[in-house]
CSV table of C-alpha atoms and ligand atoms in Angstrom, one decimal:
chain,number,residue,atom,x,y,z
A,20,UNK,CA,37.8,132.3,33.4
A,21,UNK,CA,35.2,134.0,31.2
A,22,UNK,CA,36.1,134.7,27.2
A,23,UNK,CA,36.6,138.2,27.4
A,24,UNK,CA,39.3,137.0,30.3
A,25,UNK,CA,40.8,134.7,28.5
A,26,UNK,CA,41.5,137.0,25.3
A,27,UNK,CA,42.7,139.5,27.8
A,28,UNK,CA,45.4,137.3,29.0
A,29,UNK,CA,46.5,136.3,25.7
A,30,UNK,CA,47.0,140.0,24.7
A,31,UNK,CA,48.5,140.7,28.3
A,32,UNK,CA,51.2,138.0,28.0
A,33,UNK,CA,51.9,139.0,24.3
A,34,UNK,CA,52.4,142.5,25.2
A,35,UNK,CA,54.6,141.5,28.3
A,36,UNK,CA,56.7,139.5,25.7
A,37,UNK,CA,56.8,142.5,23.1
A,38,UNK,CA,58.3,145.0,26.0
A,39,UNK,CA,60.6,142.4,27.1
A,40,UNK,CA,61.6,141.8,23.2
A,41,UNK,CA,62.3,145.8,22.3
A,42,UNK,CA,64.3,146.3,25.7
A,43,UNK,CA,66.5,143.2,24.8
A,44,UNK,CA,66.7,144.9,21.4
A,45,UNK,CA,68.0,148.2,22.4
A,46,UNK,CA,70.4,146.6,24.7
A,47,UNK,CA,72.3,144.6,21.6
A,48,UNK,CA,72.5,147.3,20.1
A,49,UNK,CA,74.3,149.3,22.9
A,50,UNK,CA,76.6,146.5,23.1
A,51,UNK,CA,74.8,143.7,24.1
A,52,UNK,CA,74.7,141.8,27.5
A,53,UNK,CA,78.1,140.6,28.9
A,54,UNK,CA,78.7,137.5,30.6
A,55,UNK,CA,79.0,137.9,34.7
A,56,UNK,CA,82.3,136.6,36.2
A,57,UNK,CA,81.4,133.8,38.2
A,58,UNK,CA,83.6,132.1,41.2
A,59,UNK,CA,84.6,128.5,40.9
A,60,UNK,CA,82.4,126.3,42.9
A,61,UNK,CA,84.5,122.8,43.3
A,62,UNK,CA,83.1,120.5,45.9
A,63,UNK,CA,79.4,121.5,46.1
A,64,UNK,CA,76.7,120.3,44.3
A,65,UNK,CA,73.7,121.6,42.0
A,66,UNK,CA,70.3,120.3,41.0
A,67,UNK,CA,68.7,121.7,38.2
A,68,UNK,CA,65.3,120.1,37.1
A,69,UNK,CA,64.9,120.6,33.3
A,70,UNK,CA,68.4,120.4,32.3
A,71,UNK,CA,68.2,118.7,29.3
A,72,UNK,CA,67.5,121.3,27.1
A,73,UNK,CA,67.3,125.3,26.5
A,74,UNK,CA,68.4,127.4,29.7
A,75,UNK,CA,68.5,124.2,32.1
A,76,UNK,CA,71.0,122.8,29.9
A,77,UNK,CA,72.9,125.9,29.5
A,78,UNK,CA,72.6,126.4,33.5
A,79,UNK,CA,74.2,122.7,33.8
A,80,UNK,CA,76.7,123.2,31.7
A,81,UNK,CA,78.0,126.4,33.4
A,82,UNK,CA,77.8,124.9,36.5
A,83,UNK,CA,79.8,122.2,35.7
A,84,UNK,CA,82.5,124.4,34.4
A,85,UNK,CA,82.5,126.0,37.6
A,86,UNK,CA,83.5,123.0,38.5
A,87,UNK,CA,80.1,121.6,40.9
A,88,UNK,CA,78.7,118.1,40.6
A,89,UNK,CA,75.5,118.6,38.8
A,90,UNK,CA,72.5,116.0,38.9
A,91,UNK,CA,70.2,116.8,36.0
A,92,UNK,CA,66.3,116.4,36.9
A,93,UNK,CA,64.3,115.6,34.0
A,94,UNK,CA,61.5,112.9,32.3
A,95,UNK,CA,63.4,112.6,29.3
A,96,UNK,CA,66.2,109.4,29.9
A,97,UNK,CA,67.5,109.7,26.2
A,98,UNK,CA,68.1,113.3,26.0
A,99,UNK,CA,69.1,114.0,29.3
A,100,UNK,CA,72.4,111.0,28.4
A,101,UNK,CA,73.2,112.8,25.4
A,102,UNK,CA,73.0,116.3,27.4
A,103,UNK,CA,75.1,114.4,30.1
A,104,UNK,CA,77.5,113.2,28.0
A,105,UNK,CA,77.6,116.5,26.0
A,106,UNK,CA,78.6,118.3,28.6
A,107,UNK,CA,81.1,116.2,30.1
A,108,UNK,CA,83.0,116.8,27.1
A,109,UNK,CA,83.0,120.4,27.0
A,110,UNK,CA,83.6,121.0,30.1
A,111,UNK,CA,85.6,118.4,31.4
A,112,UNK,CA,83.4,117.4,34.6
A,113,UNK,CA,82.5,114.0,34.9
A,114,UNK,CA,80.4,114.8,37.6
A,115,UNK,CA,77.3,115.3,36.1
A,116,UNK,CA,74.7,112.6,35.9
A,117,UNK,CA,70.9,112.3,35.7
A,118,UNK,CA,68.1,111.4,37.8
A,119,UNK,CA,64.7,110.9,36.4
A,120,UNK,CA,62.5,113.5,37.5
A,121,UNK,CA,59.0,113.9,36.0
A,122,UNK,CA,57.3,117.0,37.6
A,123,UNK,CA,53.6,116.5,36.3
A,124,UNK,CA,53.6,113.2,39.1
A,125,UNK,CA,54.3,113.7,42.7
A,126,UNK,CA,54.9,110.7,43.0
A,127,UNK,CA,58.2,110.9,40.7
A,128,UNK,CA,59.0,114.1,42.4
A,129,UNK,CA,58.7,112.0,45.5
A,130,UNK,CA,60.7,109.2,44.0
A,131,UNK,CA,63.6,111.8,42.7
A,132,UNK,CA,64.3,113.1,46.4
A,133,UNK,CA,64.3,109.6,47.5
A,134,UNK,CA,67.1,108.1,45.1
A,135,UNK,CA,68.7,111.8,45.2
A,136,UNK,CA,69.3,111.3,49.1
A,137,UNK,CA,69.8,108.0,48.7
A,138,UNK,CA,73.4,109.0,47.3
A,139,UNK,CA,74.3,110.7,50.9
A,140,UNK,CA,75.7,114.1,49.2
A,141,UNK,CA,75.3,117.1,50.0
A,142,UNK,CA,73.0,119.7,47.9
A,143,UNK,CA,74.2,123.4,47.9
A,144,UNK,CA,72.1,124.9,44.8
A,145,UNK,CA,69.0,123.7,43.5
A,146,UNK,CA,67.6,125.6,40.5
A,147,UNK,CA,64.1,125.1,39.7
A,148,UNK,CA,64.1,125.6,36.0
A,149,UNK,CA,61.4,123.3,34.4
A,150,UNK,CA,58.4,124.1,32.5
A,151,UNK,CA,55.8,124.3,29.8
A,152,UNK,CA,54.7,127.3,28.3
A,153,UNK,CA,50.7,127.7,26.7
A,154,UNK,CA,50.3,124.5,26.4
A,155,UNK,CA,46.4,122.4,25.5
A,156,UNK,CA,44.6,122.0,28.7
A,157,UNK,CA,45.7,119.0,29.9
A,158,UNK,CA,46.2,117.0,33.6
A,159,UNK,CA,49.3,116.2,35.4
A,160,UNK,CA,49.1,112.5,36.6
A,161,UNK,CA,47.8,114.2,39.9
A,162,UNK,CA,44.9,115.6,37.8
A,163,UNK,CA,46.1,119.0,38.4
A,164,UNK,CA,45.8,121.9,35.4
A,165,UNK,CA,49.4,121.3,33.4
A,166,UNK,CA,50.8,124.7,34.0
A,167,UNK,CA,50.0,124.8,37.9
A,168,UNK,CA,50.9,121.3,38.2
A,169,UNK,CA,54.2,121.4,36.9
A,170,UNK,CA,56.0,124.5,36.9
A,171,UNK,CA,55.0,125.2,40.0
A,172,UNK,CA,53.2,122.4,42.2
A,173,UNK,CA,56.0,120.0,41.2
A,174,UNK,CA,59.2,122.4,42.4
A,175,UNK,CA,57.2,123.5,45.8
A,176,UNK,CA,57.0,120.2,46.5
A,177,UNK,CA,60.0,118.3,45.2
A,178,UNK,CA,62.1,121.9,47.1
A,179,UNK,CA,60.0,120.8,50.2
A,180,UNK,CA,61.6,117.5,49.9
A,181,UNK,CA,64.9,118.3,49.3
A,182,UNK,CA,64.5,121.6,52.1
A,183,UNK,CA,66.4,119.3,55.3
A,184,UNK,CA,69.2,118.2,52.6
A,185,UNK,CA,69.6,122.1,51.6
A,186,UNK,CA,69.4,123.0,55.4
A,187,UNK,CA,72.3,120.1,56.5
A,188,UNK,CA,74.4,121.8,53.4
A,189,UNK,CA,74.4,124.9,53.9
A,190,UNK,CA,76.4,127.0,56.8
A,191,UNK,CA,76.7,130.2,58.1
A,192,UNK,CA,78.5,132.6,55.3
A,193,UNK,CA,77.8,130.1,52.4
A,194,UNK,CA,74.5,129.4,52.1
A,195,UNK,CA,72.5,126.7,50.5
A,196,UNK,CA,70.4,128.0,47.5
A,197,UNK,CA,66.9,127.5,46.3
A,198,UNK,CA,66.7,129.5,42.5
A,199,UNK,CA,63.5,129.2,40.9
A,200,UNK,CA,62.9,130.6,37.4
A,201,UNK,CA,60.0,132.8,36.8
A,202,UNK,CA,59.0,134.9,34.1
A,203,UNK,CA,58.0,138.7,33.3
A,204,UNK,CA,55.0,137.1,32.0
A,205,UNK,CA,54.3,136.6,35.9
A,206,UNK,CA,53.8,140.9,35.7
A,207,UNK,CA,50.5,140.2,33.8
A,208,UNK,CA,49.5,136.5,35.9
A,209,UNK,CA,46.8,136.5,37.7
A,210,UNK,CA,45.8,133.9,40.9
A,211,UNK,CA,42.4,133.0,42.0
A,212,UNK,CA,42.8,130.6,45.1
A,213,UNK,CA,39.4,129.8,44.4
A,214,UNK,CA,40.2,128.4,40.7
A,215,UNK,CA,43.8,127.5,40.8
A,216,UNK,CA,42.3,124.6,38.4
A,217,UNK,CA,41.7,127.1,35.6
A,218,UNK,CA,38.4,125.5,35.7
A,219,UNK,CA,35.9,127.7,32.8
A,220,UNK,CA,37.0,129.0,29.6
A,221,UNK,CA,40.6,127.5,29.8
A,222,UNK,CA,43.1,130.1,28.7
A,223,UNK,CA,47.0,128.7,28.1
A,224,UNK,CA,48.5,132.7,28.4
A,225,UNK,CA,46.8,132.7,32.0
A,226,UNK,CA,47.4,129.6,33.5
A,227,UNK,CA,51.5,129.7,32.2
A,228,UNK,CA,51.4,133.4,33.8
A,229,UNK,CA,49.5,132.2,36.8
A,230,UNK,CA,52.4,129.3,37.6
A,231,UNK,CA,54.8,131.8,37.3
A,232,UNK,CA,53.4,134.4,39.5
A,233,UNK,CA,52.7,131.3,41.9
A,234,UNK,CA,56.5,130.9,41.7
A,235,UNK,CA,57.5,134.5,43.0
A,236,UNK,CA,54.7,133.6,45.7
A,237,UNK,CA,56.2,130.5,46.8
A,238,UNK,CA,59.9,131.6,46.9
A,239,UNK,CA,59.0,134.7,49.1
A,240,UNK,CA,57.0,132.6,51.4
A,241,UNK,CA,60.2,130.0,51.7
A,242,UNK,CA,62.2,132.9,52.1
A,243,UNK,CA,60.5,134.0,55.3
A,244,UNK,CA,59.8,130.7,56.6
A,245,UNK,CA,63.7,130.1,56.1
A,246,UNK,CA,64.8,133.3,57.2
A,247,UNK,CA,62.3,133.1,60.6
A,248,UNK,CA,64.3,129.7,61.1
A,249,UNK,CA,67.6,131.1,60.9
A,250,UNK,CA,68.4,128.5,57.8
A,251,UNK,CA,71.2,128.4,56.0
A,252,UNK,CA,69.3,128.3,52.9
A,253,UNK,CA,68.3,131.4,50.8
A,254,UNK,CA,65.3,131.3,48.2
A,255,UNK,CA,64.8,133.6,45.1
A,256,UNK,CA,63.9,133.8,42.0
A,257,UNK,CA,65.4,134.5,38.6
A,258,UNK,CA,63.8,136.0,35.2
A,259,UNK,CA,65.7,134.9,32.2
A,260,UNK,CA,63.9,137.1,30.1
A,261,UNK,CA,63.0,136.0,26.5
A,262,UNK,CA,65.4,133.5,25.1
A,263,UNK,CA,65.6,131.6,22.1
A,264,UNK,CA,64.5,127.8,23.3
A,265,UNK,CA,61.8,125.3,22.5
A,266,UNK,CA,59.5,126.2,25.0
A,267,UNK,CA,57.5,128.0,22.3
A,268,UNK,CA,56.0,125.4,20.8
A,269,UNK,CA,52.6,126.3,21.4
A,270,UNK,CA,52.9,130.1,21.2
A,271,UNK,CA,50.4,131.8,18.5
A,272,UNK,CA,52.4,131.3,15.0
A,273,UNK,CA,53.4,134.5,14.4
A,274,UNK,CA,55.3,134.5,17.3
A,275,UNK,CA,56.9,131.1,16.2
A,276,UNK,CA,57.4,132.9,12.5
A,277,UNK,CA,59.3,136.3,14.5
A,278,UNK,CA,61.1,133.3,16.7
A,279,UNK,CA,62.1,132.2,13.7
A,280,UNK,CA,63.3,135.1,11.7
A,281,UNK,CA,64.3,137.8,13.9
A,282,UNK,CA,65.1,135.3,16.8
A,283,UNK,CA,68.9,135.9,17.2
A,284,UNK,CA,68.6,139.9,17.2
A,285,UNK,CA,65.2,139.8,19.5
A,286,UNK,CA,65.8,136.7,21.4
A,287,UNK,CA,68.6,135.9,24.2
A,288,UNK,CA,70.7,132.7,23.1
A,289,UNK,CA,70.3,129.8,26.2
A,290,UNK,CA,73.4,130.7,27.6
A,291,UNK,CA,72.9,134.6,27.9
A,292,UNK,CA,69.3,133.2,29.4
A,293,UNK,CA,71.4,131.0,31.8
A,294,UNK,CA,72.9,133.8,33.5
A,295,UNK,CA,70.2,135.4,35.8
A,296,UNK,CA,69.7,131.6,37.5
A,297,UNK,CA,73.4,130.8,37.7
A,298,UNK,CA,74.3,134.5,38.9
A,299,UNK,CA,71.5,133.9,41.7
A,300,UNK,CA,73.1,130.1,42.5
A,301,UNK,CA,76.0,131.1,43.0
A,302,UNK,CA,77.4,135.0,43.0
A,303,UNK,CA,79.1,136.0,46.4
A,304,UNK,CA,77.0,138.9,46.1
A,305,UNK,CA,73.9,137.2,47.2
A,306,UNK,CA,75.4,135.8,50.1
A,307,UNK,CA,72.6,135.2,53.0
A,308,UNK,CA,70.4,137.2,50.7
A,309,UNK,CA,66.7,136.1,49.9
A,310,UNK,CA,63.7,136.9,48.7
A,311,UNK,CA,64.8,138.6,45.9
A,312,UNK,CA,63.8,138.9,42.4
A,313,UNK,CA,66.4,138.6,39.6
A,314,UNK,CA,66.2,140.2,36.1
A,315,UNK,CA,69.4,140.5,34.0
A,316,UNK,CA,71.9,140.0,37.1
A,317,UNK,CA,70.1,142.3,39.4
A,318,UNK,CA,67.3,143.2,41.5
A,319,UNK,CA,64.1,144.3,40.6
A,320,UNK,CA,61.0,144.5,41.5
A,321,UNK,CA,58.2,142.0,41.2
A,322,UNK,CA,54.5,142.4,40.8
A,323,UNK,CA,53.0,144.2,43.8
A,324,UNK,CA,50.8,141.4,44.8
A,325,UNK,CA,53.5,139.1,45.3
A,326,UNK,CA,54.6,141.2,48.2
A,327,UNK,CA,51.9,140.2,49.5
A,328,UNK,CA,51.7,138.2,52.9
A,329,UNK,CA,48.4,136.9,52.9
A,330,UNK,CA,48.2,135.2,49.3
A,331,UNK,CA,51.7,134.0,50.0
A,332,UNK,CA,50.8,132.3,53.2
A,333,UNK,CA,47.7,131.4,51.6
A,334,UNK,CA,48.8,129.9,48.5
A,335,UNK,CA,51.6,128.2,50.7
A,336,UNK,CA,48.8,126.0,53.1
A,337,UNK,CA,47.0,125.2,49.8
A,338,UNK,CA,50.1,123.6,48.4
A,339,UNK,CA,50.5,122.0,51.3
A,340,UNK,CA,47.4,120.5,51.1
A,341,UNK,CA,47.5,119.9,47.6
A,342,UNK,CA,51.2,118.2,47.5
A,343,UNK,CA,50.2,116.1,51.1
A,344,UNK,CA,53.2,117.4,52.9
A,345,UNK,CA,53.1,119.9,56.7
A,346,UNK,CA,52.8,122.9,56.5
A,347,UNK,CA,55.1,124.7,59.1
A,348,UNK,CA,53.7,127.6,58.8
A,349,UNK,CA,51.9,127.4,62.1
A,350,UNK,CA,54.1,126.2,64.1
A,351,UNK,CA,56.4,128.8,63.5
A,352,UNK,CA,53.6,131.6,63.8
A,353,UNK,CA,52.9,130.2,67.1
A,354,UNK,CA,56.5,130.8,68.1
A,355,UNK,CA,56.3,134.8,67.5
A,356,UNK,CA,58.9,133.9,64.8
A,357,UNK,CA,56.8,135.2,61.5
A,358,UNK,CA,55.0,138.3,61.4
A,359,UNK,CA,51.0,137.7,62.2
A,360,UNK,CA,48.7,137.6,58.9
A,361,UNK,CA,47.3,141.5,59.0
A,362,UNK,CA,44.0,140.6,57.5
A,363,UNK,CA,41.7,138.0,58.0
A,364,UNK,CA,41.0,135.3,55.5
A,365,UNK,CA,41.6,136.9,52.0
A,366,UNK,CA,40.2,133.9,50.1
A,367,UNK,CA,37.4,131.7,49.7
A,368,UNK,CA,37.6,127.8,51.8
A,369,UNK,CA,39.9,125.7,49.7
A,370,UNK,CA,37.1,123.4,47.8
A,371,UNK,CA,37.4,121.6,44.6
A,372,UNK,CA,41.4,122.3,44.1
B,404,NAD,N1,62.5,130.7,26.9
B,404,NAD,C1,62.0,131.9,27.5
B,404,NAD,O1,61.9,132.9,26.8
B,404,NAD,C2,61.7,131.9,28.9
B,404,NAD,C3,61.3,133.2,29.4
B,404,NAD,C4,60.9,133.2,30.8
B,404,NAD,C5,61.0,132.1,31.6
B,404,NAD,N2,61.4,130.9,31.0
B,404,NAD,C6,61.4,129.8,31.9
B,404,NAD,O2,62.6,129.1,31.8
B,404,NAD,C7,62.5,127.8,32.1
B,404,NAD,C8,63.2,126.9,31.1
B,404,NAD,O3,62.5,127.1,29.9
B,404,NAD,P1,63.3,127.0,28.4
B,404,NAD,O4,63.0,128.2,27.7
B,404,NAD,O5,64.7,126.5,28.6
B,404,NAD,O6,62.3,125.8,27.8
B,404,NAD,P2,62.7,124.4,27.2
B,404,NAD,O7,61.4,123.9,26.6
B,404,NAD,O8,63.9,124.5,26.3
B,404,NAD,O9,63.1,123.6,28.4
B,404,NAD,C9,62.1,123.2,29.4
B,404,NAD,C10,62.7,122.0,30.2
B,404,NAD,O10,61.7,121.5,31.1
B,404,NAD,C11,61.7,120.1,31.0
B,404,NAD,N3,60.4,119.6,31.3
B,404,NAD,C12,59.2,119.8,30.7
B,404,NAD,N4,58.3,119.0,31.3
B,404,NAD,C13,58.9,118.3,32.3
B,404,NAD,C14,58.4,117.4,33.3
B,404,NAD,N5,57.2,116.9,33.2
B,404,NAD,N6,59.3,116.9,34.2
B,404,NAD,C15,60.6,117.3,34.2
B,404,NAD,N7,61.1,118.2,33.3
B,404,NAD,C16,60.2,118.7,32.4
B,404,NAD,C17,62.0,119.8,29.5
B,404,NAD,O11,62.5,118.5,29.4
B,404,NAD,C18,63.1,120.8,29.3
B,404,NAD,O12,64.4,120.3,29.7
B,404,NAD,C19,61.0,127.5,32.2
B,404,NAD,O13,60.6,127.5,33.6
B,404,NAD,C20,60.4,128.7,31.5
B,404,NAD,O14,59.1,129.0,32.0
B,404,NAD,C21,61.7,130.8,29.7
């Protein structure tokens, strides 16, 4: 990415926030957003990586009041007791626990499915919720770019993982579901296949908009690759919009000082943040419904290009490649059973990723 890019981006995902902060605004003060009734869920069972803290933590906690066994994913062992044992209190559920999950290593992804199956239960709901937000360019243990490599090469491949446990759980009329939390910020993202590295002028707005835009891309792909194999699961993805949590560490300080100030009028608390993914996990509403993009407890539309096909697919074999795992894609091309690629090749040979 080239300077001017990378300033562009910065001013992009600022002014994404800024919209999202003045419509938040406006709806506190006509009355403010009201919690969704949600059904009791006894007997099936959540994952939700990043569940220590923020809206993870708030997700986990109102799954486990809705009565599911909940399995916290995260790479922090001493928070992710306390948050256990928090919410075992307050909501009365001793079935929540925690498995160590980091998402920058695929190898601890890998690791996480493993000891996750290991425990021969089923998996109804897994919400991918993890993330880091504009932070220094740095590597996952992989070597990918921070933002690519853990918000969203880390859930495509740890969902990939934990796709025949999902398909086994799921039946006809109560699906198993794949949420994974995106942003508005993915409105301004922008993907080049040909630099998924961020390799250049690194700018932290871009790549944190870039995973998330990756993220609508991935679930719509899963979503048709589920759908085409007449799954049981259902994938989609869920905006929280902008909520009051730690993830903005590394945001420019007058952000942090507005955060700070202003945060409760402007900002959605966790729980209120919580709602869009645990709506999407587990309203009746839904049901059999995917490839969808969730904003405040409803549909909406996502950026145009995330319609599209051809990147989708695209993005999917590169991931593939990337994360060392099949892609199926083929296979089920072969069998008439996904709609042919219109185009031809939209993107450069995958080199240096
Ligand atoms: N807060 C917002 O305004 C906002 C807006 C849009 C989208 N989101 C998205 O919501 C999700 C949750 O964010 P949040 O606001 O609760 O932030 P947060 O910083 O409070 O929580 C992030 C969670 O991710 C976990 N995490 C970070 N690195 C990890 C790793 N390597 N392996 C496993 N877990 C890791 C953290 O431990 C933490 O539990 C993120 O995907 C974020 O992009 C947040």
């Amino acid at each position: 990415m080239s300077p001017l890019s990378a300033a562009r981006a910065a001013l992009r995902v600022y002014a994404m926030g800024a919209v999202v902060i003045l419509a938040q605004l406006l709806r506190r003060c006509l009355g403010g957003f009201a919690e969704p009734a949600f059904p009791q869920q006894a007997g099936r069972v959540a994952v939700v990586t990043g569940g220590t803290e923020g809206i993870g933590y708030a997700t986990c906690k109102r799954l486990a009041r809705l009565g599911m066994h909940v399995v916290i994913a995260g790479n922090d062992r001493a928070k992710a007791e306390a948050a256990v044992r928090r919410i075992q209190e307050e909501t009365l559920n001793d079935k929540v626990e925690f498995l160590y999950c980091d998402l920058a290593s695929l190898e601890s992804v890998r690791g996480f499915a493993h000891e996750f199956k290991e425990k021969k239960i089923p998996l109804h709901v897994l919400v991918n919720n993890a993330g880091v937000m504009m932070v220094p360019q740095r590597k996952t243990v992989d070597g990918f770019e921070e933002h690519f490599g853990l918000n969203y090469l880390g859930h495509f491949l740890l969902t990939n993982l934990l796709l025949d446990t999902l398909q086994e759980s799921g039946c006809p009329g109560r699906s198993a579901r794949v949420v994974t939390v995106s942003s508005a910020t993915h409105y301004v993202g922008e993907l080049d296949l040909g630099n998924l590295q961020s390799r250049g002028c690194y700018s932290p707005h871009g790549a944190y908009a870039g995973s998330k835009l990756a993220l609508v891309l991935f679930t719509y792909h899963l979503q048709r690759l589920l759908a085409a194999q007449g799954s049981p699961v259902t994938a989609n993805a869920a905006d929280p919009g902008v909520v009051n949590t730690g993830l903005y560490k590394h945001v420019f300080w007058g952000t942090r000082l507005v955060k700070k100030l202003f945060g409760r009028w402007l900002f959605k608390t966790p729980d209120e943040g919580a709602w869009t993914s645990v709506y999407t996990a587990v309203t009746p509403e839904l049901e059999g419904l995917g490839g969808r993009y969730l904003y405040n407890e409803k549909e909406t539309t996502s950026l145009a290009v995330t319609y599209d096909r051809d990147l989708q697919q695209e993005l999917w074999a590169r991931s593939c490649v990337m994360t060392g795992i099949r892609d199926v894609t083929p296979d089920i091309l072969a069998e008439g059973r996904l709609p042919r690629r219109e185009t031809a090749a939209l993107s450069p040979p995958l080199t240096g990723v």
